[in-house]
Short mmCIF file of N, CA and C in Angstrom, two decimals:
data_model
loop_
_atom_site.label_atom_id
_atom_site.label_comp_id
_atom_site.label_asym_id
_atom_site.label_seq_id
_atom_site.Cartn_x
_atom_site.Cartn_y
_atom_site.Cartn_z
N UNK A 54 53.10 40.04 -56.75
CA UNK A 54 52.90 38.88 -57.58
C UNK A 54 51.41 38.79 -57.86
N UNK A 55 51.06 38.90 -59.11
CA UNK A 55 49.65 38.74 -59.50
C UNK A 55 49.39 37.26 -59.74
N UNK A 56 48.24 36.80 -59.28
CA UNK A 56 47.83 35.44 -59.53
C UNK A 56 46.32 35.39 -59.63
N UNK A 57 45.83 34.34 -60.25
CA UNK A 57 44.39 34.18 -60.45
C UNK A 57 43.68 34.22 -59.10
N UNK A 58 42.57 34.95 -59.03
CA UNK A 58 41.84 35.14 -57.78
C UNK A 58 41.33 33.82 -57.19
N UNK A 59 40.85 32.90 -58.04
CA UNK A 59 40.36 31.62 -57.53
C UNK A 59 41.52 30.78 -56.98
N UNK A 60 42.66 30.80 -57.68
CA UNK A 60 43.84 30.09 -57.17
C UNK A 60 44.25 30.67 -55.82
N UNK A 61 44.23 32.00 -55.72
CA UNK A 61 44.61 32.67 -54.47
C UNK A 61 43.66 32.27 -53.34
N UNK A 62 42.36 32.30 -53.62
CA UNK A 62 41.37 31.95 -52.59
C UNK A 62 41.55 30.52 -52.10
N UNK A 63 41.85 29.59 -53.02
CA UNK A 63 42.07 28.20 -52.63
C UNK A 63 43.28 28.03 -51.74
N UNK A 64 44.24 28.94 -51.85
CA UNK A 64 45.46 28.89 -51.04
C UNK A 64 45.35 29.77 -49.80
N UNK A 65 44.21 30.45 -49.61
CA UNK A 65 44.05 31.33 -48.46
C UNK A 65 44.82 32.62 -48.60
N UNK A 66 45.09 33.03 -49.84
CA UNK A 66 45.87 34.24 -50.12
C UNK A 66 44.91 35.39 -50.40
N UNK A 67 45.14 36.51 -49.71
CA UNK A 67 44.33 37.72 -49.91
C UNK A 67 45.22 38.84 -50.42
N UNK A 68 44.61 39.90 -50.94
CA UNK A 68 45.32 41.04 -51.49
C UNK A 68 46.32 41.57 -50.47
N UNK A 69 47.53 41.78 -50.91
CA UNK A 69 48.66 42.32 -50.15
C UNK A 69 49.25 41.37 -49.11
N UNK A 70 48.77 40.12 -49.06
CA UNK A 70 49.43 39.13 -48.20
C UNK A 70 50.85 38.93 -48.71
N UNK A 71 51.78 38.66 -47.80
CA UNK A 71 53.12 38.29 -48.22
C UNK A 71 53.09 36.81 -48.59
N UNK A 72 53.58 36.51 -49.78
CA UNK A 72 53.61 35.14 -50.26
C UNK A 72 55.03 34.72 -50.58
N UNK A 73 55.26 33.43 -50.46
CA UNK A 73 56.55 32.85 -50.83
C UNK A 73 56.37 32.23 -52.21
N UNK A 74 57.11 32.73 -53.17
CA UNK A 74 57.12 32.20 -54.54
C UNK A 74 58.40 31.39 -54.65
N UNK A 75 58.30 30.09 -54.92
CA UNK A 75 59.51 29.27 -54.85
C UNK A 75 59.48 28.11 -55.84
N UNK A 76 60.68 27.61 -56.11
CA UNK A 76 60.89 26.38 -56.87
C UNK A 76 62.23 25.81 -56.44
N UNK A 77 62.78 24.87 -57.23
CA UNK A 77 64.04 24.25 -56.81
C UNK A 77 65.25 25.18 -56.93
N UNK A 78 65.08 26.34 -57.53
CA UNK A 78 66.19 27.29 -57.69
C UNK A 78 66.28 28.30 -56.55
N UNK A 79 65.16 28.57 -55.88
CA UNK A 79 65.18 29.55 -54.81
C UNK A 79 63.79 29.94 -54.37
N UNK A 80 63.73 31.01 -53.56
CA UNK A 80 62.45 31.49 -53.03
C UNK A 80 62.50 33.00 -52.88
N UNK A 81 61.38 33.65 -53.20
CA UNK A 81 61.26 35.10 -53.15
C UNK A 81 59.98 35.46 -52.40
N UNK A 82 60.04 36.47 -51.55
CA UNK A 82 58.86 36.97 -50.86
C UNK A 82 58.29 38.12 -51.67
N UNK A 83 56.99 38.07 -51.95
CA UNK A 83 56.30 39.10 -52.74
C UNK A 83 54.97 39.43 -52.07
N UNK A 84 54.39 40.56 -52.46
CA UNK A 84 53.03 40.90 -52.04
C UNK A 84 52.07 40.35 -53.08
N UNK A 85 50.97 39.75 -52.62
CA UNK A 85 50.01 39.12 -53.52
C UNK A 85 48.99 40.12 -54.04
N UNK A 86 48.66 39.99 -55.32
CA UNK A 86 47.61 40.78 -55.95
C UNK A 86 46.72 39.86 -56.77
N UNK A 87 45.72 39.26 -56.11
CA UNK A 87 44.79 38.39 -56.86
C UNK A 87 44.04 39.18 -57.93
N UNK A 88 43.82 38.55 -59.09
CA UNK A 88 43.16 39.22 -60.20
C UNK A 88 42.39 38.21 -61.04
N UNK A 89 41.36 38.69 -61.71
CA UNK A 89 40.62 37.86 -62.65
C UNK A 89 41.25 37.89 -64.04
N UNK A 90 42.26 38.72 -64.23
CA UNK A 90 42.85 38.91 -65.56
C UNK A 90 43.80 37.80 -65.97
N UNK A 91 44.18 36.95 -65.04
CA UNK A 91 45.07 35.84 -65.37
C UNK A 91 44.30 34.53 -65.33
N UNK A 92 44.62 33.62 -66.24
CA UNK A 92 43.95 32.31 -66.18
C UNK A 92 44.43 31.52 -64.97
N UNK A 93 43.66 30.53 -64.60
CA UNK A 93 44.04 29.67 -63.47
C UNK A 93 45.37 29.01 -63.76
N UNK A 94 46.16 28.87 -62.72
CA UNK A 94 47.46 28.21 -62.85
C UNK A 94 48.57 29.13 -63.30
N UNK A 95 48.27 30.43 -63.46
CA UNK A 95 49.27 31.38 -63.94
C UNK A 95 49.48 32.47 -62.90
N UNK A 96 50.73 32.84 -62.69
CA UNK A 96 51.02 34.02 -61.87
C UNK A 96 52.00 34.88 -62.66
N UNK A 97 52.10 36.15 -62.29
CA UNK A 97 52.89 37.08 -63.07
C UNK A 97 53.52 38.12 -62.15
N UNK A 98 54.82 38.25 -62.25
CA UNK A 98 55.53 39.29 -61.50
C UNK A 98 55.78 40.46 -62.43
N UNK A 99 55.01 41.52 -62.27
CA UNK A 99 55.18 42.69 -63.14
C UNK A 99 56.49 43.41 -62.89
N UNK A 100 56.91 43.42 -61.66
CA UNK A 100 58.18 44.06 -61.33
C UNK A 100 59.12 42.97 -60.84
N UNK A 101 60.37 43.20 -61.07
CA UNK A 101 61.39 42.31 -60.51
C UNK A 101 62.56 43.17 -60.10
N UNK A 102 62.89 43.10 -58.86
CA UNK A 102 63.99 43.89 -58.35
C UNK A 102 65.32 43.30 -58.81
N UNK A 103 66.25 44.15 -59.04
CA UNK A 103 67.60 43.69 -59.38
C UNK A 103 68.41 43.45 -58.11
N UNK A 104 67.79 43.62 -56.97
CA UNK A 104 68.49 43.47 -55.70
C UNK A 104 68.23 42.07 -55.15
N UNK A 105 69.29 41.30 -55.01
CA UNK A 105 69.19 40.01 -54.34
C UNK A 105 69.51 40.28 -52.88
N UNK A 106 68.53 40.12 -52.01
CA UNK A 106 68.68 40.44 -50.60
C UNK A 106 68.20 39.27 -49.75
N UNK A 107 69.03 38.21 -49.66
CA UNK A 107 68.60 37.04 -48.89
C UNK A 107 68.49 37.39 -47.41
N UNK A 108 67.52 36.77 -46.74
CA UNK A 108 67.28 37.05 -45.33
C UNK A 108 68.20 36.24 -44.42
N UNK A 109 69.02 35.41 -45.00
CA UNK A 109 69.97 34.59 -44.26
C UNK A 109 71.12 34.25 -45.19
N UNK A 110 71.65 33.05 -45.04
CA UNK A 110 72.76 32.63 -45.87
C UNK A 110 72.31 32.49 -47.32
N UNK A 111 73.03 33.12 -48.29
CA UNK A 111 72.65 33.01 -49.71
C UNK A 111 72.55 31.55 -50.15
N UNK A 112 71.49 31.23 -50.89
CA UNK A 112 71.26 29.88 -51.36
C UNK A 112 70.55 29.00 -50.36
N UNK A 113 70.43 29.48 -49.12
CA UNK A 113 69.79 28.70 -48.07
C UNK A 113 68.68 29.49 -47.39
N UNK A 114 68.27 30.61 -48.00
CA UNK A 114 67.23 31.43 -47.38
C UNK A 114 66.41 32.14 -48.46
N UNK A 115 65.27 32.67 -48.05
CA UNK A 115 64.41 33.39 -48.99
C UNK A 115 64.97 34.77 -49.27
N UNK A 116 64.59 35.31 -50.42
CA UNK A 116 65.02 36.64 -50.84
C UNK A 116 63.89 37.63 -50.56
N UNK A 117 64.22 38.74 -49.91
CA UNK A 117 63.20 39.77 -49.66
C UNK A 117 63.35 40.93 -50.63
N UNK A 118 64.32 40.87 -51.53
CA UNK A 118 64.55 41.95 -52.48
C UNK A 118 63.69 41.86 -53.73
N UNK A 119 62.93 40.79 -53.87
CA UNK A 119 62.05 40.64 -55.02
C UNK A 119 62.74 40.18 -56.29
N UNK A 120 63.88 39.52 -56.17
CA UNK A 120 64.66 39.10 -57.34
C UNK A 120 64.08 37.83 -57.96
N UNK A 121 63.01 38.01 -58.75
CA UNK A 121 62.32 36.86 -59.36
C UNK A 121 63.19 36.15 -60.40
N UNK A 122 64.21 36.83 -60.91
CA UNK A 122 65.07 36.19 -61.91
C UNK A 122 65.76 34.95 -61.38
N UNK A 123 65.94 34.86 -60.07
CA UNK A 123 66.60 33.66 -59.54
C UNK A 123 65.75 32.40 -59.71
N UNK A 124 64.46 32.57 -60.01
CA UNK A 124 63.57 31.42 -60.18
C UNK A 124 63.51 30.93 -61.63
N UNK A 125 64.07 31.70 -62.56
CA UNK A 125 64.01 31.34 -63.98
C UNK A 125 65.24 30.53 -64.38
N UNK A 126 65.13 29.74 -65.43
CA UNK A 126 66.27 28.93 -65.89
C UNK A 126 67.43 29.81 -66.34
N UNK A 127 68.64 29.30 -66.18
CA UNK A 127 69.82 30.06 -66.59
C UNK A 127 70.28 29.71 -68.00
N UNK A 128 69.61 28.76 -68.63
CA UNK A 128 70.05 28.33 -69.96
C UNK A 128 69.77 29.41 -71.01
N UNK A 129 70.48 29.34 -72.12
CA UNK A 129 70.27 30.28 -73.21
C UNK A 129 69.29 29.69 -74.22
N UNK A 130 68.80 30.54 -75.12
CA UNK A 130 67.87 30.05 -76.15
C UNK A 130 68.57 29.08 -77.08
N UNK A 131 69.75 29.43 -77.51
CA UNK A 131 70.54 28.56 -78.37
C UNK A 131 72.00 28.63 -77.92
N UNK A 132 72.79 27.65 -78.31
CA UNK A 132 74.19 27.62 -77.91
C UNK A 132 75.03 28.71 -78.58
N UNK A 133 74.53 29.27 -79.67
CA UNK A 133 75.33 30.24 -80.42
C UNK A 133 75.04 31.70 -80.04
N UNK A 134 74.19 31.93 -79.04
CA UNK A 134 73.89 33.30 -78.64
C UNK A 134 73.99 33.45 -77.13
N UNK A 135 73.87 34.68 -76.69
CA UNK A 135 73.88 34.97 -75.26
C UNK A 135 72.49 35.30 -74.75
N UNK A 136 71.48 35.11 -75.56
CA UNK A 136 70.12 35.44 -75.14
C UNK A 136 69.61 34.40 -74.15
N UNK A 137 68.87 34.88 -73.16
CA UNK A 137 68.34 33.95 -72.17
C UNK A 137 67.08 33.29 -72.70
N UNK A 138 66.77 32.14 -72.15
CA UNK A 138 65.52 31.48 -72.49
C UNK A 138 64.39 32.34 -71.94
N UNK A 139 63.20 32.07 -72.36
CA UNK A 139 62.07 32.86 -71.90
C UNK A 139 62.08 33.02 -70.38
N UNK A 140 61.78 34.22 -69.93
CA UNK A 140 61.79 34.50 -68.50
C UNK A 140 60.50 33.98 -67.87
N UNK A 141 60.42 32.67 -67.79
CA UNK A 141 59.27 32.04 -67.17
C UNK A 141 59.77 30.86 -66.37
N UNK A 142 58.98 30.43 -65.43
CA UNK A 142 59.39 29.32 -64.57
C UNK A 142 58.17 28.67 -63.95
N UNK A 143 58.30 27.42 -63.61
CA UNK A 143 57.28 26.74 -62.83
C UNK A 143 57.55 27.06 -61.37
N UNK A 144 56.56 27.60 -60.69
CA UNK A 144 56.73 27.99 -59.29
C UNK A 144 55.53 27.56 -58.47
N UNK A 145 55.71 27.55 -57.19
CA UNK A 145 54.62 27.36 -56.24
C UNK A 145 54.46 28.67 -55.49
N UNK A 146 53.21 29.04 -55.18
CA UNK A 146 52.92 30.27 -54.44
C UNK A 146 52.11 29.89 -53.21
N UNK A 147 52.57 30.33 -52.05
CA UNK A 147 51.86 30.04 -50.81
C UNK A 147 52.01 31.21 -49.85
N UNK A 148 51.10 31.31 -48.90
CA UNK A 148 51.21 32.36 -47.88
C UNK A 148 52.52 32.13 -47.15
N UNK A 149 53.30 33.21 -46.99
CA UNK A 149 54.59 33.10 -46.32
C UNK A 149 54.38 32.84 -44.85
N UNK A 150 55.04 31.83 -44.34
CA UNK A 150 54.90 31.46 -42.93
C UNK A 150 55.89 32.20 -42.03
N UNK A 151 56.68 33.11 -42.59
CA UNK A 151 57.64 33.88 -41.80
C UNK A 151 58.99 33.22 -41.66
N UNK A 152 59.12 31.97 -42.10
CA UNK A 152 60.41 31.29 -42.01
C UNK A 152 61.33 31.79 -43.11
N UNK A 153 62.59 31.96 -42.78
CA UNK A 153 63.53 32.47 -43.79
C UNK A 153 64.32 31.36 -44.47
N UNK A 154 64.25 30.15 -43.95
CA UNK A 154 65.01 29.04 -44.53
C UNK A 154 64.35 28.54 -45.81
N UNK A 155 65.15 28.37 -46.83
CA UNK A 155 64.70 27.72 -48.06
C UNK A 155 65.95 27.24 -48.77
N UNK A 156 66.11 25.93 -48.85
CA UNK A 156 67.31 25.36 -49.44
C UNK A 156 67.10 25.13 -50.92
N UNK A 157 67.94 25.78 -51.76
CA UNK A 157 67.85 25.53 -53.19
C UNK A 157 68.40 24.14 -53.48
N UNK A 158 68.04 23.60 -54.62
CA UNK A 158 68.44 22.24 -55.01
C UNK A 158 69.96 22.08 -55.03
N UNK A 159 70.66 23.08 -55.53
CA UNK A 159 72.12 23.01 -55.63
C UNK A 159 72.75 22.97 -54.24
N UNK A 160 72.29 23.83 -53.32
CA UNK A 160 72.85 23.84 -51.99
C UNK A 160 72.48 22.58 -51.22
N UNK A 161 71.31 22.03 -51.46
CA UNK A 161 70.90 20.79 -50.80
C UNK A 161 71.85 19.66 -51.20
N UNK A 162 72.22 19.60 -52.46
CA UNK A 162 73.15 18.57 -52.93
C UNK A 162 74.52 18.76 -52.29
N UNK A 163 74.95 20.01 -52.15
CA UNK A 163 76.24 20.29 -51.53
C UNK A 163 76.25 19.85 -50.06
N UNK A 164 75.13 20.02 -49.37
CA UNK A 164 75.03 19.64 -47.96
C UNK A 164 75.22 18.14 -47.77
N UNK A 165 74.75 17.35 -48.71
CA UNK A 165 74.85 15.90 -48.60
C UNK A 165 76.11 15.35 -49.25
N UNK A 166 76.90 16.23 -49.87
CA UNK A 166 78.13 15.80 -50.53
C UNK A 166 77.91 15.21 -51.91
N UNK A 167 76.68 15.29 -52.40
CA UNK A 167 76.37 14.77 -53.73
C UNK A 167 76.76 15.80 -54.78
N UNK A 168 77.00 15.36 -56.02
CA UNK A 168 77.27 16.34 -57.08
C UNK A 168 76.04 17.21 -57.33
N UNK A 169 76.28 18.45 -57.70
CA UNK A 169 75.18 19.37 -57.98
C UNK A 169 74.35 18.84 -59.13
N UNK A 170 73.02 18.98 -59.05
CA UNK A 170 72.16 18.48 -60.13
C UNK A 170 72.48 19.19 -61.44
N UNK A 171 72.43 18.45 -62.50
CA UNK A 171 72.68 19.00 -63.83
C UNK A 171 71.35 19.21 -64.53
N UNK A 172 71.20 20.35 -65.17
CA UNK A 172 69.98 20.63 -65.92
C UNK A 172 69.99 19.83 -67.21
N UNK A 173 68.85 19.34 -67.59
CA UNK A 173 68.73 18.59 -68.85
C UNK A 173 68.73 19.59 -69.99
N UNK A 174 69.62 19.40 -70.91
CA UNK A 174 69.71 20.27 -72.08
C UNK A 174 68.83 19.73 -73.19
N UNK A 175 68.23 20.63 -73.93
CA UNK A 175 67.42 20.22 -75.08
C UNK A 175 68.37 19.62 -76.12
N UNK A 176 67.94 18.56 -76.79
CA UNK A 176 68.81 17.95 -77.81
C UNK A 176 69.06 18.91 -78.96
N UNK A 177 70.28 18.91 -79.43
CA UNK A 177 70.64 19.76 -80.57
C UNK A 177 70.35 18.97 -81.84
N UNK A 178 69.53 19.52 -82.75
CA UNK A 178 69.20 18.78 -83.97
C UNK A 178 70.45 18.54 -84.84
N UNK A 179 70.51 17.37 -85.40
CA UNK A 179 71.64 17.04 -86.29
C UNK A 179 71.46 17.81 -87.60
N UNK A 180 72.60 18.24 -88.12
CA UNK A 180 72.54 18.99 -89.38
C UNK A 180 72.80 18.10 -90.55
#
């Protein structure tokens, strides 16, 4: 995972440190590569493994397979196509503390018996 060098330094992240990249959809363990080539506040996963390899129960643990796609939205660009929305996501990056537990938002709702959170859909313009 490449990220801005100043952002990395502020988080105590050094080159090749294992970092936890996460959001409400899941968490992935990656190796950090601080760089000056990215603006502050931006990180970039050049590679993404197609292997989902959770370190514990799926949906309740971090992925060590590098499957960054689990962090991106599942919505499509438009209702009339099968194309995915841009492969980008808001994430947090921190030095991995070695813990494998990470509860996604959907599984957290299931644990409490609440209905799974619904994603807000963009309004469809009237024709």
